[in-house]
Short mmCIF file of C-alpha atoms in Angstrom, two decimals:
data_model
loop_
_atom_site.label_atom_id
_atom_site.label_comp_id
_atom_site.label_asym_id
_atom_site.label_seq_id
_atom_site.Cartn_x
_atom_site.Cartn_y
_atom_site.Cartn_z
CA UNK A 1 132.69 120.81 165.83
CA UNK A 2 130.07 118.58 167.50
CA UNK A 3 126.39 119.47 167.66
CA UNK A 4 125.51 118.83 171.34
CA UNK A 5 121.85 118.32 170.47
CA UNK A 6 122.72 115.42 168.15
CA UNK A 7 125.52 113.27 169.60
CA UNK A 8 127.41 110.64 167.64
CA UNK A 9 125.27 107.68 166.52
CA UNK A 10 126.99 104.26 166.75
CA UNK A 11 125.86 100.97 165.18
CA UNK A 12 125.37 98.66 168.21
CA UNK A 13 126.36 95.55 166.21
CA UNK A 14 129.49 96.70 164.37
CA UNK A 15 130.53 99.60 166.57
CA UNK A 16 130.91 101.70 163.43
CA UNK A 17 129.99 105.36 163.31
CA UNK A 18 126.66 105.83 161.54
CA UNK A 19 126.54 109.61 161.91
CA UNK A 20 129.31 111.52 163.62
CA UNK A 21 127.06 114.59 163.84
CA UNK A 22 130.16 116.72 163.64
CA UNK A 23 129.94 119.76 161.40
CA UNK A 24 132.28 121.99 159.46
CA UNK A 25 133.32 125.22 161.18
CA UNK A 26 130.70 127.95 161.00
CA UNK A 27 133.31 130.17 159.35
CA UNK A 28 134.57 127.97 156.53
CA UNK A 29 138.35 127.53 156.11
CA UNK A 30 140.00 129.65 153.44
CA UNK A 31 140.89 126.48 151.49
CA UNK A 32 139.63 122.88 151.62
CA UNK A 33 142.71 120.78 150.95
CA UNK A 34 144.18 120.97 154.44
CA UNK A 35 140.93 119.42 155.67
CA UNK A 36 141.15 116.72 153.00
CA UNK A 37 144.71 115.93 154.11
CA UNK A 38 143.71 115.90 157.79
CA UNK A 39 140.73 113.60 157.17
CA UNK A 40 142.89 111.17 155.20
CA UNK A 41 145.56 111.20 157.93
CA UNK A 42 142.95 110.55 160.62
CA UNK A 43 141.43 107.68 158.65
CA UNK A 44 144.91 106.14 158.36
CA UNK A 45 145.73 106.60 162.05
CA UNK A 46 142.46 105.03 163.19
CA UNK A 47 142.91 102.03 160.89
CA UNK A 48 139.22 101.91 160.04
CA UNK A 49 139.73 101.30 156.31
CA UNK A 50 142.38 99.22 154.51
CA UNK A 51 143.16 101.99 152.01
CA UNK A 52 142.31 105.38 153.52
CA UNK A 53 143.87 107.07 150.48
CA UNK A 54 141.56 105.29 148.03
CA UNK A 55 139.51 107.48 145.72
CA UNK A 56 137.03 106.75 142.96
CA UNK A 57 138.46 108.33 139.82
CA UNK A 58 135.98 109.26 137.09
CA UNK A 59 137.07 109.99 133.53
CA UNK A 60 135.39 110.55 130.16
CA UNK A 61 136.26 108.21 127.27
CA UNK A 62 136.79 109.64 123.78
CA UNK A 63 133.31 108.37 122.80
CA UNK A 64 131.75 110.43 125.61
CA UNK A 65 131.02 107.58 128.02
CA UNK A 66 132.03 108.08 131.67
CA UNK A 67 134.11 105.48 133.49
CA UNK A 68 135.05 105.11 137.15
CA UNK A 69 137.46 102.97 139.19
CA UNK A 70 139.37 103.03 142.47
CA UNK A 71 142.93 104.41 142.51
CA UNK A 72 145.21 105.40 145.37
CA UNK A 73 146.05 109.03 146.07
CA UNK A 74 149.79 109.09 146.71
CA UNK A 75 150.31 112.79 147.37
CA UNK A 76 148.42 116.01 148.07
CA UNK A 77 150.27 119.22 147.28
CA UNK A 78 148.64 121.75 149.59
CA UNK A 79 150.54 124.75 148.25
CA UNK A 80 149.70 124.30 144.56
CA UNK A 81 146.48 122.36 145.00
CA UNK A 82 146.84 119.02 143.24
CA UNK A 83 146.76 115.35 144.18
CA UNK A 84 148.73 112.57 142.49
CA UNK A 85 148.01 108.99 141.45
CA UNK A 86 149.98 106.59 139.25
CA UNK A 87 148.90 104.31 136.43
CA UNK A 88 149.69 102.81 133.05
CA UNK A 89 149.06 105.60 130.55
CA UNK A 90 147.92 103.01 127.99
CA UNK A 91 145.13 101.81 130.28
CA UNK A 92 141.54 102.90 129.69
CA UNK A 93 141.81 105.69 132.27
CA UNK A 94 145.19 106.80 130.93
CA UNK A 95 143.91 107.04 127.37
CA UNK A 96 140.79 108.85 128.56
CA UNK A 97 142.79 111.47 130.47
CA UNK A 98 145.19 112.09 127.60
CA UNK A 99 142.17 112.68 125.34
CA UNK A 100 140.14 114.69 127.87
CA UNK A 101 141.88 115.94 131.04
CA UNK A 102 138.62 116.75 132.87
CA UNK A 103 138.35 114.34 135.80
CA UNK A 104 136.53 113.92 139.10
CA UNK A 105 137.37 111.87 142.18
CA UNK A 106 135.60 110.94 145.40
CA UNK A 107 137.07 110.00 148.79
CA UNK A 108 134.65 108.27 151.14
CA UNK A 109 135.45 107.24 154.71
CA UNK A 110 132.19 105.58 155.71
CA UNK A 111 133.39 104.66 159.22
CA UNK A 112 134.06 108.34 159.86
CA UNK A 113 130.98 109.54 157.96
CA UNK A 114 133.00 111.87 155.75
CA UNK A 115 133.25 112.41 152.02
CA UNK A 116 135.31 114.66 149.75
CA UNK A 117 134.55 115.25 146.09
CA UNK A 118 137.08 116.90 143.80
CA UNK A 119 136.99 118.01 140.17
CA UNK A 120 139.79 119.36 138.06
CA UNK A 121 142.23 118.94 135.21
CA UNK A 122 144.81 116.16 135.01
CA UNK A 123 148.35 116.52 133.69
CA UNK A 124 151.30 114.14 133.59
CA UNK A 125 153.63 114.30 136.58
CA UNK A 126 157.26 115.26 135.84
CA UNK A 127 159.32 112.23 134.78
CA UNK A 128 161.69 112.47 137.75
CA UNK A 129 158.74 112.37 140.15
CA UNK A 130 157.34 109.26 138.47
CA UNK A 131 160.81 107.65 138.48
CA UNK A 132 161.19 108.25 142.22
CA UNK A 133 157.82 106.78 143.06
CA UNK A 134 158.34 103.77 140.76
CA UNK A 135 161.63 102.95 142.53
CA UNK A 136 159.76 102.90 145.85
CA UNK A 137 157.37 100.17 144.71
CA UNK A 138 157.98 96.47 145.56
CA UNK A 139 160.18 94.89 142.92
CA UNK A 140 157.52 92.40 141.79
CA UNK A 141 155.02 95.22 141.30
CA UNK A 142 157.56 97.00 139.10
CA UNK A 143 158.08 93.85 137.07
CA UNK A 144 154.31 93.45 136.65
CA UNK A 145 154.11 96.95 135.19
CA UNK A 146 156.18 95.62 132.29
CA UNK A 147 154.25 92.34 132.04
CA UNK A 148 150.69 93.62 131.77
CA UNK A 149 149.20 95.41 128.78
CA UNK A 150 146.67 97.04 131.06
CA UNK A 151 143.03 97.15 129.87
CA UNK A 152 143.80 95.14 126.70
CA UNK A 153 141.85 91.90 126.04
CA UNK A 154 143.46 88.80 127.60
CA UNK A 155 143.11 85.35 126.07
CA UNK A 156 143.62 83.54 129.38
CA UNK A 157 145.03 83.90 132.88
CA UNK A 158 147.77 81.50 131.84
CA UNK A 159 148.94 83.94 129.16
CA UNK A 160 149.27 86.72 131.73
CA UNK A 161 151.36 84.48 133.96
CA UNK A 162 153.63 83.63 131.00
CA UNK A 163 154.05 87.33 130.25
CA UNK A 164 154.99 87.90 133.87
CA UNK A 165 157.48 85.03 133.85
CA UNK A 166 159.12 86.54 130.77
CA UNK A 167 159.36 89.91 132.50
CA UNK A 168 160.84 88.30 135.64
CA UNK A 169 163.46 86.57 133.48
CA UNK A 170 164.23 89.84 131.68
CA UNK A 171 165.02 91.59 134.96
CA UNK A 172 166.85 88.69 136.59
CA UNK A 173 164.33 87.87 139.31
CA UNK A 174 162.88 84.61 137.95
CA UNK A 175 162.43 81.91 140.57
CA UNK A 176 162.82 84.34 143.48
CA UNK A 177 159.17 85.22 144.14
CA UNK A 178 159.01 84.00 147.76
CA UNK A 179 162.21 85.86 148.60
CA UNK A 180 161.19 89.07 146.89
CA UNK A 181 157.68 89.15 148.35
CA UNK A 182 159.24 89.34 151.83
CA UNK A 183 161.43 92.33 151.02
CA UNK A 184 160.70 95.75 152.42
CA UNK A 185 160.19 98.62 150.02
CA UNK A 186 163.63 99.96 150.94
CA UNK A 187 165.27 96.65 150.08
CA UNK A 188 163.26 96.39 146.85
CA UNK A 189 164.71 99.70 145.67
CA UNK A 190 168.07 97.98 145.13
CA UNK A 191 166.77 95.98 142.16
CA UNK A 192 167.23 97.58 138.75
CA UNK A 193 163.72 97.50 137.26
CA UNK A 194 163.30 100.86 135.52
CA UNK A 195 160.00 102.62 134.98
CA UNK A 196 158.30 101.82 131.64
CA UNK A 197 157.86 104.92 129.48
CA UNK A 198 154.10 104.32 129.44
CA UNK A 199 153.77 104.24 133.25
CA UNK A 200 153.71 107.33 135.45
CA UNK A 201 151.87 109.81 137.59
CA UNK A 202 149.01 112.17 136.92
CA UNK A 203 148.44 115.35 138.86
CA UNK A 204 144.81 116.36 139.37
CA UNK A 205 144.81 120.15 139.63
CA UNK A 206 141.73 120.77 141.73
CA UNK A 207 139.29 123.48 140.66
CA UNK A 208 136.35 122.34 142.79
CA UNK A 209 136.35 120.60 146.16
CA UNK A 210 133.33 119.65 148.25
CA UNK A 211 133.55 118.55 151.90
CA UNK A 212 130.67 116.51 153.36
CA UNK A 213 129.95 115.41 156.93
CA UNK A 214 127.08 113.07 157.72
CA UNK A 215 124.42 114.12 160.20
CA UNK A 216 121.30 112.48 161.58
CA UNK A 217 117.86 113.16 160.08
CA UNK A 218 119.68 113.82 156.81
CA UNK A 219 120.81 117.26 157.94
CA UNK A 220 124.28 116.66 156.47
CA UNK A 221 126.81 119.46 156.40
CA UNK A 222 128.19 120.35 152.95
CA UNK A 223 130.41 123.10 151.66
CA UNK A 224 132.12 123.66 148.31
CA UNK A 225 135.25 125.59 147.32
CA UNK A 226 135.99 126.65 143.73
CA UNK A 227 138.83 128.44 141.97
CA UNK A 228 140.00 129.19 138.43
CA UNK A 229 142.97 127.40 136.83
CA UNK A 230 145.23 129.12 134.29
CA UNK A 231 147.68 126.99 132.21
CA UNK A 232 151.37 127.37 133.09
CA UNK A 233 154.63 125.42 133.07
CA UNK A 234 155.31 123.91 136.52
CA UNK A 235 158.49 121.90 137.21
CA UNK A 236 159.10 121.84 133.44
CA UNK A 237 155.76 120.07 133.02
CA UNK A 238 152.25 121.17 132.13
CA UNK A 239 150.44 122.65 135.10
CA UNK A 240 148.33 125.54 136.31
CA UNK A 241 148.38 128.59 138.50
CA UNK A 242 145.19 129.17 140.42
CA UNK A 243 143.06 131.99 141.70
CA UNK A 244 142.07 132.23 145.36
CA UNK A 245 139.41 129.83 146.62
CA UNK A 246 135.83 130.96 147.09
CA UNK A 247 133.46 128.93 149.26
CA UNK A 248 129.83 128.46 150.22
CA UNK A 249 127.70 125.99 152.12
CA UNK A 250 125.30 123.79 150.16
CA UNK A 251 121.87 122.44 151.01
CA UNK A 252 122.19 118.74 152.01
#
């Protein structure tokens, strides 16, 4: 929805959108995740950002300190209300989530003047789901998952390269880097590099979702949806069933 009194504002030098001056529907949607999916799809189709599925993931370390980093959202389950990312569970974020599953994440498409903030509880993805995604990764990325002790201190860059060489030799791909880098994901799937037990997906079961649209004169449009999560077994893995969403607009 476009406010006719405040048309889109464009940066004359970069051509980027400064304020779209579009707003959320006056009657808010019954749930927010379809809008999140649509905004991500539009950002990808317009090619305005290299990683339109990037989100800033915030976790809480066991000592109480917050920590944030960029990860890639690989799936949004609209029916059950979770999004998925993958990581080394022994990394700082993995250890934090396993100690405290409360997480938050932010999507920001600055060229479209849109932002989505989510909060929720993270659980491990089912093993078969993590296996399937791992097989879809380029073969050298799968090898690197075995080579790197993510987030651990590293004596030197040279040591990391030696660790990677050892992993490449272990899986029979040593000396084939140039060839393997040119392979498509489909072709990479033919190489037998299994998923490490410490690597996999996390599902963020969303209990709060805020949609934000930029507007001139700082009259941004914000709305938030919340719901209650109840623990349950989903796909033979820890998960939640959720109440219906409730929504309200927020002051900008």
